[in-house]
Amino acid sequence: MLGVCYYPEHWPRERWAEDARRMKALGLTYVRIGEFAWSCLEPDPGHFTWEWLDEAIETLGQAGLKVVLGTPTATPPKWLIDQHPDILGYDAQGQPRKFGSRRHYSFSSRVYREEARRIVTLLAQRYGQNPFVAGWQTDNEYGCHDTTRSYGPEDLRAFRLWLQARYGRIEALNQAWGNVFWSMAYRSFGEIDLPNQSVTEANPSHWLDFYRFSSDQVAAFNHMQVEILRQHSPGRFILHNFMGYTPDFDHFRLAQDLDIAGWDSYPLGFTDMDVLPCTTEEKLRCAHTGHPDMAAFHHDLYRGVKPRWWVMEQQPGPVNWAHHNPSPAPGMVRLWTWEALAHGAEVVSYFRWRQFPQAQEQFHAGLNRPDLEPDLGFFEAQQVAQELHQLSLPPSTKAPVALVFDYEADWVYRIQPQGQGFVYRDLVWHFYQALRRLGLDVDLLPPGASLKPYRLVVVPSLPILREAALEAFRSAPGTLVFGPRTGSKTEALGIPPQLPPGALQELLPIKVTRVESWRPGLTDTVLWQGQAWQMGVWKEWVESDLTPVASFGNGKGAIYQQHNRHYLAFWPNREFLQHYLAEAAQRAGLTTQTLPEGLRLRRRGNWVFALNYANHPQTVPAPANAHFVLGGPTVAPYDLAIWVEE
């Protein structure tokens, strides 16, 4: 199904009915409204103007559209900030963030928690039983604009309470953090400051607990809203729209309270802004399409966050917020929509119905131009709606390959990378791209999720290895490939007593005795199956009675294997991984095929989708007798084909 984001408060009321009629005629089902409307709903303290929202919901609903109503807590109004300036978040330099944009609050503010509770309760009471309100969106893009972590007085107060609840006794915290080092011991939790603005780096354990605390604060804020909505609006779904690669809080944990995970897909902006890293050559080649794995990675991630998932905001044209903002190539809005559906999206919702000619996003395209006429994305959305009307998508199935993704791992390596090049996001991206270029479908899973359905499991890196994850690895029947630094840290961010890979030694009898991080240009070779591969960034010295299956140039072991478990003691680049994982997949009984540049495959049930991001036609790897339900064996530029797999 398809949807759109709409802001009735931006337009004259006499336009609403015509907009609703055109949405329905276009083939849209859902309309999201209201997530930035607090000052329109409550222009003065305690003075509410519900009538316009009543009418908007009624107008949309009477046209046959289903409303997703957003809670407006991403944008507390100016009068509220003036009354309670302690609502504001603080940056890492200790300066309060100002009003005039959005997401200008601290998750730890007690006043803001109560004000958010108040407005959400009033909304839920008024619209919770409305027949046209199908579901709710909490807030908007948690963590966007670097707003997960705040460094103000309210955050310090809450952090101290969080630490006390976690450790109980200050002696336990001192022991866990290793505060005997540099005379950092505390006598009470009230002595602990936030870890920013220290002379040199703060204790990494201090930082990690602050990251954990900040993540918990986001989850608690969301949980508060969900409880209210469940109470007053039973039977309606609740979702949140996550932003692309925003690792500052644990999305898996937060989504436990949700029915649906939504995410906001902007392939061109994300490629230009290195949301996942792209080379200059890739940015030029993909300027009008987005990187062919950019949206797919997030689709697979949010399907792992929640089995029911939506694209809550789909880019329909140029955006306004990237370094450079080109227009999508003709056909790409349609291709992006089909790609999301291929990965299992329940709904794809376009941002937005009409381009607004004022304020920060006036250059951000919509399905319609500011002069009310349809824009290019309108017609591509219309084509998808017509195609969906003719087709019945099969249900999604699990992929044969799992990638274990861990938000905490991202925090660990941001805090203590031991080398500028060791970035968790980049390592994950190497593994993911290698798998996708082999034509394999991938499920992204949190540590501890069951791995029994998967023939191949890749773990780019999992520094803190808890019992749930270890048990999942023990019982996994498929091939497991572990990347460097897995099992390298204790929960308190120390070195395991038995040395890395810590508890993983139960499954792989190896011991990492020394590590090196290398600057760009410093390289070594990995000798595997008679071929030398260049490596850099990270190298580990390993002791083991196992015979390595690959070696560094000095003859020391680079890859170790026991039974179905592999360990890579270096930073693997994508080219090496593509070859190594191809062999691992084939030994696990999977069929791989090296895809040409710009062509990607995805399976949904027994349908195979071939998506062509390239600027030239490509032949799809379909059997000669394939039954095509869309397109054919040659896919035009920025187009797709779908066939049924026997």
XYZ file of C-alpha atoms in Angstrom:
646
model
C 0.000 0.000 0.000
C 0.974 3.628 -0.501
C 0.623 6.722 1.643
C 1.693 10.346 1.916
C 2.668 12.914 4.542
C 0.353 15.916 4.616
C 0.296 19.186 6.540
C -3.234 20.631 6.424
C -2.121 23.504 8.663
C 0.108 24.703 5.773
C -2.770 25.191 3.343
C -6.163 26.969 3.142
C -9.047 24.856 4.399
C -10.779 25.152 1.038
C -7.946 23.040 -0.438
C -8.321 20.119 1.947
C -11.247 18.319 0.318
C -9.700 18.620 -3.144
C -6.352 17.377 -1.818
C -8.068 14.413 -0.168
C -9.973 13.590 -3.355
C -6.782 13.673 -5.423
C -4.910 11.518 -2.876
C -7.576 8.868 -3.088
C -7.686 9.068 -6.880
C -3.906 8.641 -6.971
C -4.254 5.319 -5.168
C -3.049 6.337 -1.717
C -4.388 4.627 1.412
C -2.690 6.306 4.413
C -2.069 9.957 5.271
C 0.241 11.010 8.119
C -0.548 14.360 9.722
C 0.059 16.390 12.863
C 3.596 15.564 13.985
C 4.722 19.238 14.004
C 1.425 20.897 14.908
C 1.748 21.676 18.646
C 1.732 25.472 18.292
C -1.286 25.229 15.977
C -3.138 23.043 18.486
C -2.146 25.044 21.584
C -1.150 28.565 20.481
C -1.215 29.783 24.101
C -0.836 27.815 27.341
C -4.042 25.878 27.932
C -5.837 27.445 24.954
C -6.633 24.772 22.366
C -7.832 25.083 18.774
C -8.874 21.535 17.985
C -11.425 22.479 15.353
C -9.032 22.610 12.409
C -7.612 19.159 13.200
C -11.135 17.780 13.730
C -12.057 19.034 10.266
C -8.842 17.803 8.636
C -9.286 14.266 9.984
C -12.950 14.269 8.987
C -12.160 15.510 5.482
C -9.455 12.922 4.884
C -11.498 10.119 6.394
C -14.627 10.917 4.421
C -12.535 10.710 1.253
C -11.676 7.102 2.137
C -8.201 7.718 3.537
C -6.768 6.275 6.760
C -5.106 8.792 9.079
C -1.844 8.206 10.953
C -1.779 10.896 13.630
C 1.579 12.079 14.902
C 2.245 13.208 18.447
C 3.734 16.728 18.179
C 6.483 16.350 20.762
C 9.396 16.911 18.344
C 8.568 20.641 18.324
C 7.661 22.130 21.735
C 6.272 25.649 21.137
C 8.054 28.884 21.983
C 5.800 29.780 24.911
C 6.655 26.471 26.564
C 10.390 27.042 26.145
C 10.046 30.547 27.553
C 8.170 29.207 30.586
C 10.609 26.341 31.139
C 14.022 26.881 29.536
C 15.289 23.744 31.294
C 13.426 21.794 28.584
C 16.190 22.634 26.118
C 18.905 20.142 25.298
C 22.590 21.035 25.714
C 25.367 20.405 23.220
C 28.643 18.669 24.091
C 30.248 22.048 24.806
C 27.668 22.614 27.541
C 25.695 25.283 25.674
C 21.876 25.173 25.591
C 20.359 24.655 22.174
C 17.988 27.402 21.131
C 14.444 27.582 19.819
C 13.885 28.087 16.079
C 14.231 24.633 14.569
C 13.089 21.254 15.904
C 14.085 18.497 18.345
C 15.081 21.226 20.827
C 14.464 19.256 24.015
C 16.268 16.967 26.408
C 14.821 13.508 26.959
C 15.780 13.888 30.632
C 13.828 17.081 31.325
C 11.231 16.329 34.001
C 9.133 19.293 32.944
C 9.180 18.223 29.321
C 8.231 14.653 30.169
C 5.113 15.981 31.908
C 4.288 18.454 29.150
C 4.702 15.734 26.527
C 2.527 13.434 28.633
C -0.113 16.168 28.824
C -0.344 16.908 25.082
C -0.222 13.239 24.082
C -2.960 12.399 26.592
C -5.189 15.176 25.278
C -4.663 14.038 21.685
C -5.302 10.390 22.554
C -8.448 11.232 24.497
C -9.836 13.352 21.681
C -8.916 11.167 18.692
C -8.188 7.748 20.161
C -11.595 6.361 19.179
C -11.967 8.366 15.963
C -12.951 5.907 13.205
C -10.699 7.657 10.685
C -7.558 7.406 12.855
C -5.973 4.072 11.959
C -2.761 4.499 13.932
C -0.250 6.760 15.617
C 3.297 7.939 15.070
C 5.249 8.864 18.204
C 7.266 12.080 17.921
C 9.450 12.371 14.786
C 12.904 10.986 13.960
C 14.313 10.429 17.448
C 17.995 11.296 17.579
C 18.077 13.297 14.350
C 20.365 16.373 14.391
C 22.546 14.787 17.096
C 19.863 15.113 19.772
C 19.999 11.758 21.571
C 22.684 12.905 23.994
C 22.314 16.093 25.976
C 24.787 17.614 28.432
C 22.754 19.885 30.700
C 21.791 19.956 34.391
C 18.702 17.788 33.885
C 20.803 15.188 32.074
C 23.391 15.121 34.863
C 20.692 14.644 37.505
C 19.091 11.784 35.581
C 22.442 10.175 34.738
C 23.439 9.999 38.393
C 20.133 8.307 39.253
C 20.598 5.871 36.350
C 24.091 4.970 37.574
C 22.866 4.439 41.118
C 20.122 2.116 39.871
C 22.634 0.209 37.735
C 25.427 -0.220 40.272
C 23.777 0.140 43.670
C 27.037 0.980 45.449
C 29.647 3.511 44.399
C 32.350 0.901 45.089
C 30.831 -1.310 42.395
C 30.973 1.545 39.883
C 34.583 2.356 40.783
C 35.509 -1.282 40.299
C 33.658 -1.625 36.980
C 35.118 1.582 35.551
C 38.651 0.914 36.773
C 38.703 4.224 38.627
C 41.886 3.338 40.467
C 43.519 4.570 37.244
C 44.444 8.299 37.247
C 42.978 8.705 40.745
C 39.423 8.808 39.367
C 37.637 7.136 42.302
C 34.340 8.621 43.490
C 32.939 8.651 47.032
C 29.290 8.978 45.970
C 27.145 9.069 42.841
C 26.597 12.771 43.481
C 30.262 13.427 42.646
C 29.978 12.078 39.094
C 29.862 14.575 36.227
C 28.967 14.036 32.593
C 31.925 12.778 30.536
C 32.175 15.794 28.212
C 34.667 18.649 28.564
C 37.365 16.722 30.410
C 40.979 17.804 29.811
C 41.783 14.791 27.677
C 39.669 11.710 26.959
C 37.312 10.731 29.754
C 37.203 7.190 31.098
C 35.762 5.057 28.251
C 33.589 3.142 30.729
C 32.122 6.482 31.849
C 31.341 7.328 28.229
C 29.796 3.936 27.476
C 27.455 4.147 30.444
C 26.484 7.658 29.362
C 25.702 6.312 25.883
C 23.633 3.507 27.422
C 21.842 5.958 29.698
C 21.055 8.283 26.773
C 19.662 5.386 24.746
C 17.508 4.321 27.682
C 16.163 7.868 28.012
C 14.898 7.818 24.424
C 13.253 4.431 24.948
C 11.634 5.607 28.204
C 10.282 8.780 26.561
C 8.786 6.720 23.751
C 7.399 4.144 26.204
C 5.584 6.898 28.076
C 3.809 7.951 24.896
C 2.993 4.402 23.859
C 1.359 3.636 27.222
C -0.924 6.655 26.856
C -1.889 5.753 23.300
C -2.583 2.124 24.216
C -4.842 3.245 27.056
C -6.926 5.736 25.103
C -6.712 4.348 21.573
C -6.916 0.544 21.762
C -6.844 -1.362 18.506
C -4.767 1.230 16.647
C -1.202 0.535 15.583
C 1.701 2.607 16.900
C 4.885 3.287 14.948
C 7.874 5.608 14.942
C 9.752 6.956 11.925
C 13.444 6.248 12.488
C 16.025 8.215 10.507
C 18.678 6.542 8.355
C 21.687 5.208 10.277
C 21.130 7.028 13.541
C 23.012 4.717 15.916
C 22.961 6.855 19.055
C 20.159 4.812 20.619
C 19.145 1.170 20.383
C 16.337 0.942 17.836
C 15.756 -2.752 18.565
C 15.019 -1.975 22.191
C 12.813 1.034 21.536
C 10.774 -0.866 18.944
C 9.774 -3.494 21.493
C 6.994 -1.059 22.440
C 5.885 -0.476 18.830
C 3.692 -2.394 16.431
C 5.485 -1.112 13.322
C 8.961 0.279 12.647
C 8.947 3.113 10.155
C 11.988 4.717 8.596
C 12.552 7.761 6.385
C 14.183 6.926 3.045
C 16.171 9.604 1.225
C 18.594 7.728 -1.052
C 20.080 10.788 -2.763
C 20.596 12.807 0.405
C 22.003 9.819 2.285
C 24.471 9.042 -0.515
C 25.668 12.633 -0.725
C 25.969 12.972 3.073
C 27.793 9.649 3.651
C 25.088 8.254 5.922
C 26.801 5.060 4.830
C 30.220 5.875 3.338
C 30.531 6.269 -0.425
C 33.587 7.043 -2.512
C 33.732 10.171 -4.643
C 33.343 7.995 -7.726
C 30.229 6.356 -6.255
C 28.738 9.733 -5.354
C 29.176 10.935 -8.923
C 27.870 7.738 -10.487
C 24.920 7.516 -8.080
C 24.115 11.229 -7.817
C 20.694 10.796 -9.440
C 19.909 7.297 -8.117
C 21.459 6.908 -4.681
C 23.879 4.099 -3.921
C 22.210 0.792 -4.906
C 22.675 -0.620 -1.390
C 21.803 2.542 0.585
C 18.041 2.112 0.860
C 18.285 -1.691 0.848
C 20.514 -1.725 3.948
C 17.953 0.288 5.886
C 15.036 -1.785 4.602
C 16.750 -4.915 5.905
C 17.681 -3.215 9.172
C 14.162 -2.052 9.978
C 12.645 -5.361 8.959
C 14.932 -6.758 11.668
C 13.891 -4.050 14.116
C 10.229 -5.032 13.602
C 8.693 -7.630 11.265
C 6.004 -5.098 10.349
C 7.707 -2.061 8.895
C 6.943 0.945 6.689
C 8.838 3.522 4.736
C 7.248 6.490 6.471
C 8.890 9.124 4.278
C 9.979 8.265 0.729
C 11.967 10.850 -1.203
C 9.873 12.024 -4.194
C 12.293 14.551 -5.739
C 15.206 16.788 -4.702
C 15.669 17.355 -0.973
C 16.954 20.510 0.703
C 19.332 19.323 3.429
C 22.236 17.466 1.774
C 25.494 19.101 0.676
C 24.206 18.859 -2.893
C 20.646 18.114 -3.961
C 20.215 16.733 -7.486
C 16.954 15.495 -8.926
C 16.201 11.753 -9.038
C 16.672 10.175 -12.452
C 13.374 9.510 -14.274
C 11.945 6.283 -12.864
C 13.846 6.274 -9.572
C 10.893 7.249 -7.354
C 9.029 4.251 -8.797
C 12.097 2.012 -8.426
C 12.674 3.066 -4.792
C 9.035 2.325 -4.022
C 9.171 -1.136 -5.558
C 12.493 -1.834 -3.855
C 10.937 -1.154 -0.436
C 8.015 -3.444 -1.275
C 10.445 -6.126 -2.464
C 12.172 -6.007 0.928
C 8.858 -6.479 2.705
C 7.530 -2.976 3.380
C 3.867 -2.959 4.347
C 3.402 0.672 3.262
C 5.504 3.213 1.351
C 4.523 6.774 2.248
C 5.849 9.724 0.233
C 7.161 12.899 1.824
C 5.187 14.950 1.090
C 1.938 15.825 -0.684
C 2.945 19.349 -1.656
C 6.156 21.369 -1.572
C 5.903 24.218 0.949
C 7.170 27.553 -0.454
C 8.483 28.909 2.865
C 10.783 28.141 5.812
C 13.604 25.598 6.033
C 12.265 22.972 3.610
C 11.050 25.177 0.740
C 13.481 23.417 -1.640
C 12.248 19.970 -0.572
C 10.088 18.513 -3.343
C 6.709 16.876 -2.816
C 4.359 14.903 -5.021
C 2.911 18.303 -5.992
C 4.590 21.615 -6.665
C 3.896 24.749 -4.572
C 1.545 25.982 -7.328
C -0.652 22.899 -6.649
C 0.250 21.151 -9.925
C 1.565 17.552 -9.911
C 5.335 17.170 -9.838
C 7.280 14.336 -11.490
C 7.084 12.084 -8.428
C 3.285 12.225 -8.575
C 3.204 10.361 -11.859
C 5.697 7.715 -10.737
C 3.688 7.101 -7.566
C 0.597 6.880 -9.741
C 2.272 4.229 -11.903
C 3.182 2.145 -8.833
C -0.382 2.415 -7.536
C -1.716 1.155 -10.877
C 0.792 -1.705 -10.930
C -0.050 -2.714 -7.376
C -3.710 -2.772 -8.331
C -2.883 -5.410 -10.956
C -0.561 -7.517 -8.794
C -0.907 -9.441 -5.532
C 2.403 -9.468 -3.649
C 3.366 -12.742 -1.959
C 4.160 -12.664 1.774
C 7.743 -12.005 2.809
C 9.995 -14.845 3.938
C 13.235 -14.968 5.899
C 16.475 -14.453 4.010
C 19.056 -17.268 3.969
C 21.781 -14.944 5.331
C 21.833 -13.056 8.649
C 24.018 -10.102 9.579
C 24.272 -9.464 13.324
C 24.043 -5.716 13.885
C 24.698 -4.142 17.285
C 24.104 -0.514 18.266
C 26.309 -0.932 21.329
C 29.202 -1.968 19.085
C 28.914 1.366 17.323
C 29.151 3.132 20.689
C 32.191 1.101 21.778
C 34.178 1.959 18.664
C 33.192 5.628 18.706
C 34.442 5.854 22.284
C 37.651 3.858 21.871
C 38.393 3.164 18.181
C 42.139 2.680 18.750
C 42.581 4.033 15.234
C 40.702 6.630 13.211
C 39.861 4.150 10.478
C 38.049 1.674 12.723
C 34.435 2.756 12.266
C 31.795 0.123 12.996
C 29.386 1.521 10.402
C 32.026 1.173 7.672
C 32.854 -2.417 8.611
C 29.181 -3.414 8.572
C 28.796 -1.676 5.204
C 31.650 -3.751 3.721
C 30.003 -6.996 4.791
C 26.553 -5.946 3.628
C 27.684 -4.739 0.215
C 29.670 -7.910 -0.395
C 26.618 -10.056 0.316
C 24.306 -7.954 -1.852
C 26.736 -7.976 -4.771
C 26.603 -11.768 -4.587
C 22.848 -11.652 -5.144
C 22.092 -12.782 -1.576
C 19.196 -11.585 0.575
C 20.118 -10.498 4.098
C 18.282 -10.183 7.418
C 19.826 -7.763 9.931
C 19.357 -9.077 13.472
C 20.287 -7.964 17.004
C 22.722 -10.020 19.101
C 20.930 -12.916 20.753
C 18.311 -13.396 18.036
C 17.820 -16.989 16.904
C 20.164 -17.940 14.068
C 18.715 -21.396 13.452
C 16.942 -20.494 10.161
C 20.121 -19.154 8.519
C 22.684 -20.966 6.387
C 25.217 -18.146 6.636
C 25.664 -15.698 9.521
C 28.105 -12.790 9.400
C 29.111 -10.861 12.508
C 31.143 -7.849 11.352
C 32.194 -7.203 14.950
C 30.594 -7.776 18.346
C 32.953 -6.459 21.034
C 30.712 -7.172 24.044
C 29.615 -10.780 23.853
C 26.762 -11.514 26.243
C 25.418 -14.966 27.059
C 22.331 -14.650 24.828
C 24.478 -13.950 21.780
C 26.934 -16.683 22.696
C 24.096 -19.191 23.002
C 22.748 -18.139 19.604
C 26.197 -18.744 18.114
C 26.492 -22.109 19.868
C 23.212 -23.343 18.430
C 23.544 -21.855 14.946
C 23.643 -24.693 12.391
C 24.920 -22.521 9.548
C 28.333 -21.095 8.758
C 29.420 -18.240 11.074
C 31.950 -15.597 10.008
C 33.212 -13.297 12.788
C 35.005 -10.044 12.070
C 37.830 -8.461 14.075
C 37.473 -7.373 17.701
C 34.562 -9.729 18.355
C 34.593 -10.639 22.055
C 37.303 -8.056 22.696
C 35.607 -6.177 25.569
C 33.893 -6.839 28.862
C 30.521 -5.250 29.593
C 32.361 -2.500 31.486
C 34.604 -1.897 28.458
C 37.731 -3.573 29.756
C 39.893 -6.295 28.216
C 38.601 -9.800 29.050
C 40.750 -11.626 31.626
C 41.373 -14.453 29.145
C 42.128 -11.886 26.382
C 40.030 -11.442 23.228
C 37.937 -12.919 21.795
C 36.807 -13.532 25.380
C 33.927 -15.992 25.710
C 34.131 -16.743 21.986
C 37.190 -18.877 22.789
C 34.666 -21.542 23.795
C 33.731 -21.839 20.106
C 37.027 -20.840 18.497
C 40.236 -21.678 20.413
C 42.231 -18.570 19.534
C 43.752 -15.781 21.623
C 44.428 -12.232 20.409
C 47.601 -11.064 22.132
C 48.211 -7.727 20.399
C 46.397 -5.396 18.010
C 47.567 -2.746 15.560
C 45.707 0.132 13.890
C 47.180 1.447 10.660
C 47.013 4.828 8.960
C 45.899 5.079 5.313
C 48.621 3.860 2.979
C 50.075 1.345 5.446
C 49.165 -2.114 4.172
C 49.951 -5.796 4.452
C 48.845 -8.825 2.471
C 46.540 -11.667 3.368
C 47.439 -14.888 1.567
C 44.315 -16.967 0.971
C 43.899 -19.782 -1.533
C 47.035 -18.833 -3.408
C 46.111 -15.189 -3.852
C 47.426 -12.123 -2.055
C 44.863 -9.581 -0.867
C 45.733 -6.091 0.349
C 44.617 -5.228 3.886
C 44.931 -2.217 6.156
C 43.221 -0.329 9.026
C 43.432 -3.130 11.639
C 45.535 -6.237 12.309
C 45.553 -8.724 15.185
C 48.260 -11.020 16.495
C 46.753 -14.409 17.269
C 47.974 -17.431 19.208
C 46.247 -20.746 18.522
C 46.826 -24.460 18.067
C 44.612 -24.241 14.989
C 46.273 -24.061 11.594
C 45.256 -20.771 9.993
C 43.386 -20.928 6.691
C 44.948 -17.623 5.620
C 48.127 -15.845 6.666
C 49.633 -12.379 6.689
C 52.741 -11.616 4.698
C 54.922 -12.546 7.673
C 53.343 -16.013 7.881
C 51.290 -15.312 11.001
C 47.652 -16.384 11.018
C 45.048 -14.031 9.536
C 41.965 -16.293 9.380
C 41.123 -19.206 11.649
C 38.384 -21.783 11.280
C 37.003 -24.555 13.450
C 34.006 -26.511 12.206
C 31.464 -23.966 10.906
C 33.057 -20.961 12.637
C 35.471 -18.526 11.003
C 37.399 -15.606 12.517
C 39.000 -12.784 10.507
C 41.872 -11.214 12.468
C 42.050 -8.095 10.295
C 39.894 -5.401 8.697
C 38.539 -7.021 5.510
C 37.785 -4.844 2.513
C 34.704 -5.390 0.382
C 36.580 -7.014 -2.525
C 38.096 -9.678 -0.283
C 34.800 -10.262 1.510
C 32.987 -10.737 -1.770
C 35.259 -13.673 -2.609
C 35.507 -15.100 0.895
C 31.782 -14.929 1.596
C 30.988 -16.365 -1.830
C 32.915 -19.501 -0.947
C 31.407 -19.652 2.544
C 27.909 -19.273 1.084
C 28.466 -21.920 -1.563
C 29.760 -24.376 1.027
C 26.602 -23.631 3.018
C 24.513 -24.647 0.017
C 23.630 -21.168 -1.228
C 23.770 -20.074 -4.848
C 25.687 -16.876 -5.464
C 26.101 -14.775 -8.574
C 28.351 -11.763 -8.946
C 26.042 -9.013 -10.114
C 27.055 -6.285 -12.560
C 27.464 -2.746 -11.260
C 24.110 -1.173 -10.447
C 21.999 -4.338 -10.635
C 20.559 -5.789 -7.424
C 18.249 -8.696 -6.645
C 15.728 -9.177 -3.875
C 13.285 -12.019 -3.235
C 9.860 -11.711 -1.662
C 8.285 -15.134 -1.352
C 8.802 -16.783 -4.741
C 9.060 -13.482 -6.598
C 12.486 -12.206 -7.652
C 12.927 -8.472 -8.128
C 15.754 -7.168 -10.319
C 16.428 -3.445 -9.812
C 18.613 -1.524 -12.241
C 20.332 1.531 -10.765
C 22.583 1.837 -13.823
C 22.198 4.330 -16.683
C 22.190 1.541 -19.273
C 20.010 -1.543 -19.893
C 20.976 -4.755 -18.105
C 20.057 -8.389 -18.616
C 18.620 -10.021 -15.519
C 19.837 -13.462 -14.307
C 16.446 -15.120 -14.821
C 15.950 -18.629 -16.226
C 15.150 -18.811 -19.934
C 11.590 -19.940 -19.197
C 10.956 -17.408 -16.393
C 7.445 -16.086 -15.974
C 7.661 -12.302 -15.636
C 4.912 -10.504 -13.731
C 6.488 -7.096 -14.410
C 9.009 -6.167 -17.076
C 11.134 -8.659 -18.936
C 14.636 -10.148 -19.261
C 16.210 -6.811 -20.215
C 15.738 -4.021 -17.701
C 15.899 -0.434 -18.881
C 17.885 2.163 -16.919
C 16.234 3.034 -13.574
C 13.659 0.293 -14.068
C 12.889 -3.129 -12.615
C 11.634 -6.568 -13.518
C 9.859 -9.206 -11.423
C 9.654 -12.897 -12.196
C 8.378 -15.964 -10.376
C 11.037 -18.324 -9.034
C 10.175 -22.011 -9.264
